PQR file of N, CA, C, O and H, with PARSE charges and radii, in Angstrom:
ATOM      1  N   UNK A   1     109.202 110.605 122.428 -0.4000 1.5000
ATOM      2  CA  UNK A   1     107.895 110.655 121.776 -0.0000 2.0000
ATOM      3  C   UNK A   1     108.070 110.687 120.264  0.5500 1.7000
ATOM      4  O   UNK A   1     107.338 109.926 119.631 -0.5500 1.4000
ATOM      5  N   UNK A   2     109.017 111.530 119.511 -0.4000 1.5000
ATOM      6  CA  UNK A   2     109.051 111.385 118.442 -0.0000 2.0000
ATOM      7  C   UNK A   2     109.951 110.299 117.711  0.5500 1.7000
ATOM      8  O   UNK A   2     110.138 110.252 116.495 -0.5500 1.4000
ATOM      9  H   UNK A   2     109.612 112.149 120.025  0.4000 1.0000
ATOM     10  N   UNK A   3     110.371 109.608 118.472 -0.4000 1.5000
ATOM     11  CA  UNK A   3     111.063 108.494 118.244 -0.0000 2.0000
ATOM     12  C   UNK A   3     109.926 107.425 117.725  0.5500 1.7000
ATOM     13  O   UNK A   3     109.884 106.901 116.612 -0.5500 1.4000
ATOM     14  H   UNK A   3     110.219 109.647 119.460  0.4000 1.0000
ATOM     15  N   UNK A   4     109.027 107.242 118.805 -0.4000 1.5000
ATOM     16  CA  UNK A   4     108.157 106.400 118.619 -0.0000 2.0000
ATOM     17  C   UNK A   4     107.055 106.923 117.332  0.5500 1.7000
ATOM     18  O   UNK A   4     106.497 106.125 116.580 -0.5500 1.4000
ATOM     19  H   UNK A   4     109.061 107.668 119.709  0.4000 1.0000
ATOM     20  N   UNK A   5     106.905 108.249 117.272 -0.4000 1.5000
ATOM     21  CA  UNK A   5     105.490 108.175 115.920 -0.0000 2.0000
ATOM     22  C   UNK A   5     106.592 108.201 114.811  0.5500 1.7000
ATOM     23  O   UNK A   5     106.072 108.789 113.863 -0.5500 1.4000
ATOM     24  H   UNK A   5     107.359 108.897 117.883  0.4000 1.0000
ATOM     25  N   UNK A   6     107.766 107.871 114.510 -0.4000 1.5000
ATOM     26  CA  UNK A   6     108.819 107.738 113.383 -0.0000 2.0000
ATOM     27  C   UNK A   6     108.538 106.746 113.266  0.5500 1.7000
ATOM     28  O   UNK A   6     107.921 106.641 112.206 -0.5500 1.4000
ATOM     29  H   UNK A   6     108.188 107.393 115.280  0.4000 1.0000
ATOM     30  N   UNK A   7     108.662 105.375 114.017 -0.4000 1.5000
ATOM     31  CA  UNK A   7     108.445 104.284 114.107 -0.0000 2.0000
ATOM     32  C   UNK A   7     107.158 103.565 113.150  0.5500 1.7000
ATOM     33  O   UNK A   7     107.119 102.696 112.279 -0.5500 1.4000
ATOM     34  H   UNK A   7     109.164 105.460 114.878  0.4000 1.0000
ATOM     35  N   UNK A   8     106.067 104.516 113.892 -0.4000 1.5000
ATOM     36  CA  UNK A   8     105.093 104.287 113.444 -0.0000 2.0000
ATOM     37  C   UNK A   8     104.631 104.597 111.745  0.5500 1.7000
ATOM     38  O   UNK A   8     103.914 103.957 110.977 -0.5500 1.4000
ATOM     39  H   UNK A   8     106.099 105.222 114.600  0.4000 1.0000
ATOM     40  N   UNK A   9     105.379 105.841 111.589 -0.4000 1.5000
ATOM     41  CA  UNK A   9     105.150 106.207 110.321 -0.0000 2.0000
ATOM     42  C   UNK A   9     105.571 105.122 109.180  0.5500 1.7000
ATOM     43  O   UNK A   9     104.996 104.636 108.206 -0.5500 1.4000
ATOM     44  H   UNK A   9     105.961 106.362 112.213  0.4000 1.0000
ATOM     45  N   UNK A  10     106.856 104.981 109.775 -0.4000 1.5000
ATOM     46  CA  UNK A  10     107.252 104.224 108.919 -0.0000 2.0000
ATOM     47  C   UNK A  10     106.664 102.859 108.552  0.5500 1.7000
ATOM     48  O   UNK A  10     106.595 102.520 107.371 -0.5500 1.4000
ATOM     49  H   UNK A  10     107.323 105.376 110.566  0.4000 1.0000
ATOM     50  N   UNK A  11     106.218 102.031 109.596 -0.4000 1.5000
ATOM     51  CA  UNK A  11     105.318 100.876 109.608 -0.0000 2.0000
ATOM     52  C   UNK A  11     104.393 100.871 108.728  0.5500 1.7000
ATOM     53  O   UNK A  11     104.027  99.942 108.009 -0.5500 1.4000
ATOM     54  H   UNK A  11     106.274 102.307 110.556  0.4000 1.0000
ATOM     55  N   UNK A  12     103.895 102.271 108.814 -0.4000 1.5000
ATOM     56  CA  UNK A  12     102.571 102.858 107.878 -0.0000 2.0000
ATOM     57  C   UNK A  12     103.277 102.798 106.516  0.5500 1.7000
ATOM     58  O   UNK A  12     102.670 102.225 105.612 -0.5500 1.4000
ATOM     59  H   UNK A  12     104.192 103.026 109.398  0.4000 1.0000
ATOM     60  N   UNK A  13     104.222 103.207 106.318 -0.4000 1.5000
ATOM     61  CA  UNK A  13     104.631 103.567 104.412 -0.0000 2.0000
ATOM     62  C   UNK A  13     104.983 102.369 104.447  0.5500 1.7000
ATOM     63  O   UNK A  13     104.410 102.433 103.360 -0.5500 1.4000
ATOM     64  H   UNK A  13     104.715 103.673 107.053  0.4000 1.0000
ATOM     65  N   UNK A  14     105.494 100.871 104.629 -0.4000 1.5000
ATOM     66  CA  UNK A  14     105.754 100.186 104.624 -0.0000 2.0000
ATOM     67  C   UNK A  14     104.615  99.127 104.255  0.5500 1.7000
ATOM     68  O   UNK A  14     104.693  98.429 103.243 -0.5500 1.4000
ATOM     69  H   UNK A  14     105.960 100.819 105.513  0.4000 1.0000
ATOM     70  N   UNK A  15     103.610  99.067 105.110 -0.4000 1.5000
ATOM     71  CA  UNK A  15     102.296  98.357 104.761 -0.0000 2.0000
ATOM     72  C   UNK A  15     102.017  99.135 103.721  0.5500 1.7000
ATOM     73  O   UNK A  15     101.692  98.459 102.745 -0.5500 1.4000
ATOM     74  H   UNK A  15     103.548  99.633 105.932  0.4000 1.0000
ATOM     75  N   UNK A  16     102.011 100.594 103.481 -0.4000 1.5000
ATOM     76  CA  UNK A  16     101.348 101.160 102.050 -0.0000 2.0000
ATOM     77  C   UNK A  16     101.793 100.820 100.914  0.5500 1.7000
ATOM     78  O   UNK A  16     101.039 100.873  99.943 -0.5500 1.4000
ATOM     79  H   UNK A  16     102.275 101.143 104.274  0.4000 1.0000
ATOM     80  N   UNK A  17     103.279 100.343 100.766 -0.4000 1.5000
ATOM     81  CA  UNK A  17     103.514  99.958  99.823 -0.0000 2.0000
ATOM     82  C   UNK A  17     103.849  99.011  99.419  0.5500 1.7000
ATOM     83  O   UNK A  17     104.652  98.948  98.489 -0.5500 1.4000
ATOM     84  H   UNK A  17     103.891 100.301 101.555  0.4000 1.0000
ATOM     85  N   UNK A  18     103.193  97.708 100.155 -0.4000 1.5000
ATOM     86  CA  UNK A  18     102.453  96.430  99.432 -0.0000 2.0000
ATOM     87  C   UNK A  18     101.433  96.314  99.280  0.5500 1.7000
ATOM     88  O   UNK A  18     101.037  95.403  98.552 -0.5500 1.4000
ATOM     89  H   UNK A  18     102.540  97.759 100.911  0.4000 1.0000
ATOM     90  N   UNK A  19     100.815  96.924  99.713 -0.4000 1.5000
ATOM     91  CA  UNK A  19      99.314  97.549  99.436 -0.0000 2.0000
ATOM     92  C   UNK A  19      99.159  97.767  97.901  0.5500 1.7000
ATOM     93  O   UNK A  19      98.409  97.295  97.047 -0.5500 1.4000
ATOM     94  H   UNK A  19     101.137  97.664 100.304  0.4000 1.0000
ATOM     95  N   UNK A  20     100.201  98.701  97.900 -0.4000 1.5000
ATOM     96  CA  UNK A  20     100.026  99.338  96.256 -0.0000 2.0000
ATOM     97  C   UNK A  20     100.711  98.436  95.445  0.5500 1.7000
ATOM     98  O   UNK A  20     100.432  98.481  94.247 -0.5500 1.4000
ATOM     99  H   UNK A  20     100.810  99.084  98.594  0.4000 1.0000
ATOM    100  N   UNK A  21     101.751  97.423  95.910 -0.4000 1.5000
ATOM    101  CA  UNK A  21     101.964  96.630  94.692 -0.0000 2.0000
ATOM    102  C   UNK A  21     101.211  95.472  94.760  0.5500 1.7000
ATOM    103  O   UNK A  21     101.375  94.574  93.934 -0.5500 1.4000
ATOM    104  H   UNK A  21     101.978  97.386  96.883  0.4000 1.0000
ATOM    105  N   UNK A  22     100.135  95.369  95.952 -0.4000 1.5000
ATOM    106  CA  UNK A  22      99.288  94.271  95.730 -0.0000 2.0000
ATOM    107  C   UNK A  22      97.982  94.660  94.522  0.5500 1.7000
ATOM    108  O   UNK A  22      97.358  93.999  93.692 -0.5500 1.4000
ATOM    109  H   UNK A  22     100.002  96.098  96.624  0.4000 1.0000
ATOM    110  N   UNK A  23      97.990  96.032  94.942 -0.4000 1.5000
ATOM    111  CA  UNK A  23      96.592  96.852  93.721 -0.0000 2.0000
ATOM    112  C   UNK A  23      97.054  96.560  92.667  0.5500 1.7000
ATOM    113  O   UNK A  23      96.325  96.021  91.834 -0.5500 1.4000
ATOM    114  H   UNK A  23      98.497  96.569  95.616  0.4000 1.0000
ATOM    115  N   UNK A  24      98.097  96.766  92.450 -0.4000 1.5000
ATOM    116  CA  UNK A  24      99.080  96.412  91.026 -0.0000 2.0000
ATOM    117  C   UNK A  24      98.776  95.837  90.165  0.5500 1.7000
ATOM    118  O   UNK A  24      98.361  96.151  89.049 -0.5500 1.4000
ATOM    119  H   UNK A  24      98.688  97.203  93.127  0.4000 1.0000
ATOM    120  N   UNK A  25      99.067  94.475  90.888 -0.4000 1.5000
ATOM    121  CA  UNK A  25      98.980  93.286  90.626 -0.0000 2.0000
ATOM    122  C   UNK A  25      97.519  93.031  90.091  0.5500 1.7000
ATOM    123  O   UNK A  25      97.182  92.617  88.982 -0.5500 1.4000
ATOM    124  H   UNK A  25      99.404  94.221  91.795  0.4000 1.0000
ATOM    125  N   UNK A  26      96.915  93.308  90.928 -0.4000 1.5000
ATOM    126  CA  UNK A  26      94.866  92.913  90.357 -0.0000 2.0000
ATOM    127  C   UNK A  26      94.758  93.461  89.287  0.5500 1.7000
ATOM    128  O   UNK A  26      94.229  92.915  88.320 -0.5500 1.4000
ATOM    129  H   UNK A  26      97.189  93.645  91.828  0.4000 1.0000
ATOM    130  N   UNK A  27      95.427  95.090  89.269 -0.4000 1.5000
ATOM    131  CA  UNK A  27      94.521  95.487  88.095 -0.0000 2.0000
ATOM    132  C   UNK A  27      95.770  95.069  86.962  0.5500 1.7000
ATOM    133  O   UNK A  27      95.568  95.734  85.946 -0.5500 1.4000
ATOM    134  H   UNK A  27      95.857  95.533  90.056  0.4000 1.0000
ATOM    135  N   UNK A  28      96.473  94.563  86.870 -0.4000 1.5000
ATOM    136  CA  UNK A  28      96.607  93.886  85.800 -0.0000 2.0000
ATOM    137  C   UNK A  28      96.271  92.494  85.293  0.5500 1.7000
ATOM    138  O   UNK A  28      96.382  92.025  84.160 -0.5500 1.4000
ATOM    139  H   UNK A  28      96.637  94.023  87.695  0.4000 1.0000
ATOM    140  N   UNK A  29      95.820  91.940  86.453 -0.4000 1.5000
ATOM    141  CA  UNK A  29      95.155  90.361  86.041 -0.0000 2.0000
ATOM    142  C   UNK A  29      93.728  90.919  85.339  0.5500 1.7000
ATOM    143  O   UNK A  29      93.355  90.643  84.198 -0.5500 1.4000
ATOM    144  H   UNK A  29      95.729  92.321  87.373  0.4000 1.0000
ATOM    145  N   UNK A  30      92.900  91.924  86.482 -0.4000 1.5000
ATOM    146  CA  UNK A  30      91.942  92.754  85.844 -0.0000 2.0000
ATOM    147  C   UNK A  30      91.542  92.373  84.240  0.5500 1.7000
ATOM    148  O   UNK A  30      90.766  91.611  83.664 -0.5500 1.4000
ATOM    149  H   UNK A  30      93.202  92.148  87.409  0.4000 1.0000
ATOM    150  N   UNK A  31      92.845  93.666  83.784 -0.4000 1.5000
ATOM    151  CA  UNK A  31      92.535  94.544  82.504 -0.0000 2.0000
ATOM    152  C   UNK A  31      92.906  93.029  81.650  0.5500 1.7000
ATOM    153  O   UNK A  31      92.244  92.675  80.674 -0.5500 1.4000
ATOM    154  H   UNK A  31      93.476  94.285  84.251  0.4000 1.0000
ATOM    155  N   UNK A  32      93.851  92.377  82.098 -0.4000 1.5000
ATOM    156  CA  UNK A  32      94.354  91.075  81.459 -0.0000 2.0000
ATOM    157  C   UNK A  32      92.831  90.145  81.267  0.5500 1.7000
ATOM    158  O   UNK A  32      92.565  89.714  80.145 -0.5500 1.4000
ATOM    159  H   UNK A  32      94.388  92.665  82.890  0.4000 1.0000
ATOM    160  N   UNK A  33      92.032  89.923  82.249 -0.4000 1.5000
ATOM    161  CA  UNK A  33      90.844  89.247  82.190 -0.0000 2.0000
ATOM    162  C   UNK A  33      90.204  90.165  80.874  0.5500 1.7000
ATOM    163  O   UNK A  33      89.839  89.713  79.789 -0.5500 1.4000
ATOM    164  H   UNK A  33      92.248  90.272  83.161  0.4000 1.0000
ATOM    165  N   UNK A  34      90.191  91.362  81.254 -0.4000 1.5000
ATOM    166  CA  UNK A  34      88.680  91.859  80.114 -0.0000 2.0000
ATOM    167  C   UNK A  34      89.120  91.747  78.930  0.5500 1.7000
ATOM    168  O   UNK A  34      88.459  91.487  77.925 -0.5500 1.4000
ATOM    169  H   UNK A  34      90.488  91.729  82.136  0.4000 1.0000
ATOM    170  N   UNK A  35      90.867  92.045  79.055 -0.4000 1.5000
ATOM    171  CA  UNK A  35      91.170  92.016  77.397 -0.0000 2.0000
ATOM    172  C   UNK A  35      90.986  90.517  76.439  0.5500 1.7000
ATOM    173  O   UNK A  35      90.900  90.382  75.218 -0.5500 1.4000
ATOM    174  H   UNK A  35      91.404  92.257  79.872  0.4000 1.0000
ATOM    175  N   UNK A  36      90.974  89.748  77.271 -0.4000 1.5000
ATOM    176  CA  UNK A  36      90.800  88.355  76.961 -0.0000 2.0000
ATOM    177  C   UNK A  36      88.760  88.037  76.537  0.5500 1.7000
ATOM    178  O   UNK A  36      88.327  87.179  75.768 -0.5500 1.4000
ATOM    179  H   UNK A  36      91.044  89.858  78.263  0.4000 1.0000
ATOM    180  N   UNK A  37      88.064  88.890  77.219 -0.4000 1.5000
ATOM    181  CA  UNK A  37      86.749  88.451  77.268 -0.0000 2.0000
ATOM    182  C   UNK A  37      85.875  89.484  76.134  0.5500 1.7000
ATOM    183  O   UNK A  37      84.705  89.428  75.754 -0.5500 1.4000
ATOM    184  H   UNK A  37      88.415  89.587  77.844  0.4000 1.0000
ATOM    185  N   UNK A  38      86.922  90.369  75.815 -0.4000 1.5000
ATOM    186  CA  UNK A  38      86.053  91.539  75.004 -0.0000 2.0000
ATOM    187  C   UNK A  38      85.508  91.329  73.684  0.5500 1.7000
ATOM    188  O   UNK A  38      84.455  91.853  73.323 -0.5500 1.4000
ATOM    189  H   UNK A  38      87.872  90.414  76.125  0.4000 1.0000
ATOM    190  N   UNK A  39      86.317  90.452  72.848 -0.4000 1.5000
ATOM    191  CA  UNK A  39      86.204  89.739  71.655 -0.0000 2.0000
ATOM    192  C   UNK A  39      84.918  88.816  71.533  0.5500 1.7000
ATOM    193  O   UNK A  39      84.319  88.887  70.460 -0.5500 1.4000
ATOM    194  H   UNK A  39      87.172  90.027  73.142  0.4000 1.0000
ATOM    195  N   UNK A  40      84.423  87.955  72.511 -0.4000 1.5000
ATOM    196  CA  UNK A  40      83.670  87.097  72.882 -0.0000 2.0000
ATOM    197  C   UNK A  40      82.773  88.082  73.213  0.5500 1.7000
ATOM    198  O   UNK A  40      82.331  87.470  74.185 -0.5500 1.4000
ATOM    199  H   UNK A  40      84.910  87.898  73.382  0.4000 1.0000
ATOM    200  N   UNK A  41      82.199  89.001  73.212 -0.4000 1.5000
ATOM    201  CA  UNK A  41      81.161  89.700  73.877 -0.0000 2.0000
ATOM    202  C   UNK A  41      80.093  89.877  72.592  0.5500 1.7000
ATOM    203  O   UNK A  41      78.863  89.864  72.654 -0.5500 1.4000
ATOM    204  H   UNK A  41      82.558  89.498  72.422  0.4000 1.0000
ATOM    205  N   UNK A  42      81.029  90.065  71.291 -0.4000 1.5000
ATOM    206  CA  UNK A  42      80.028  90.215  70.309 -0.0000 2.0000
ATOM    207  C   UNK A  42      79.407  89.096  69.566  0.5500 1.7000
ATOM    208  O   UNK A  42      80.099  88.091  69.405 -0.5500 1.4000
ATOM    209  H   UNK A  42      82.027  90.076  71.240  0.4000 1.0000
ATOM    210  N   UNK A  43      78.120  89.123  69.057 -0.4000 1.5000
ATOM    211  CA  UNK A  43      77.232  88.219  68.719 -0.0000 2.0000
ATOM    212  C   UNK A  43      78.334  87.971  66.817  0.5500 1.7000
ATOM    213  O   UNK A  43      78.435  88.992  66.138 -0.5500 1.4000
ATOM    214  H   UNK A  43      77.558  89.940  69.188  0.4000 1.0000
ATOM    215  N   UNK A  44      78.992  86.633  66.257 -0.4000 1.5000
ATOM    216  CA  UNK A  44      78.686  87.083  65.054 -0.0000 2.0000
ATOM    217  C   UNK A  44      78.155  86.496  64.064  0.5500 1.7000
ATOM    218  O   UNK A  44      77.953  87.112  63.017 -0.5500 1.4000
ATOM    219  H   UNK A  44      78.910  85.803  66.809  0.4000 1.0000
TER
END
């Protein structure tokens, strides 16, 4: 039994952490998008 929810755990931290380097990834295209659009926002 505990063989198998080891298994599982691990599957779990495994998907979690492309997960988190997929979040990563966005929020730096993200912050990369706004920093690019912020300049353009003002009237001059």
């Amino acid at each position: 039994i505990l063989s198998r929810e080891l298994e599982r755990t691990s599957k779990i931290f495994e998907i979690s952490v492309e997960r988190q380097s997929t979040l990563n990834s966005t929020y730096t295209i993200a912050s990369a998008f706004l920093t690019y659009l912020d300049p353009y926002t003002y009237r001059f």
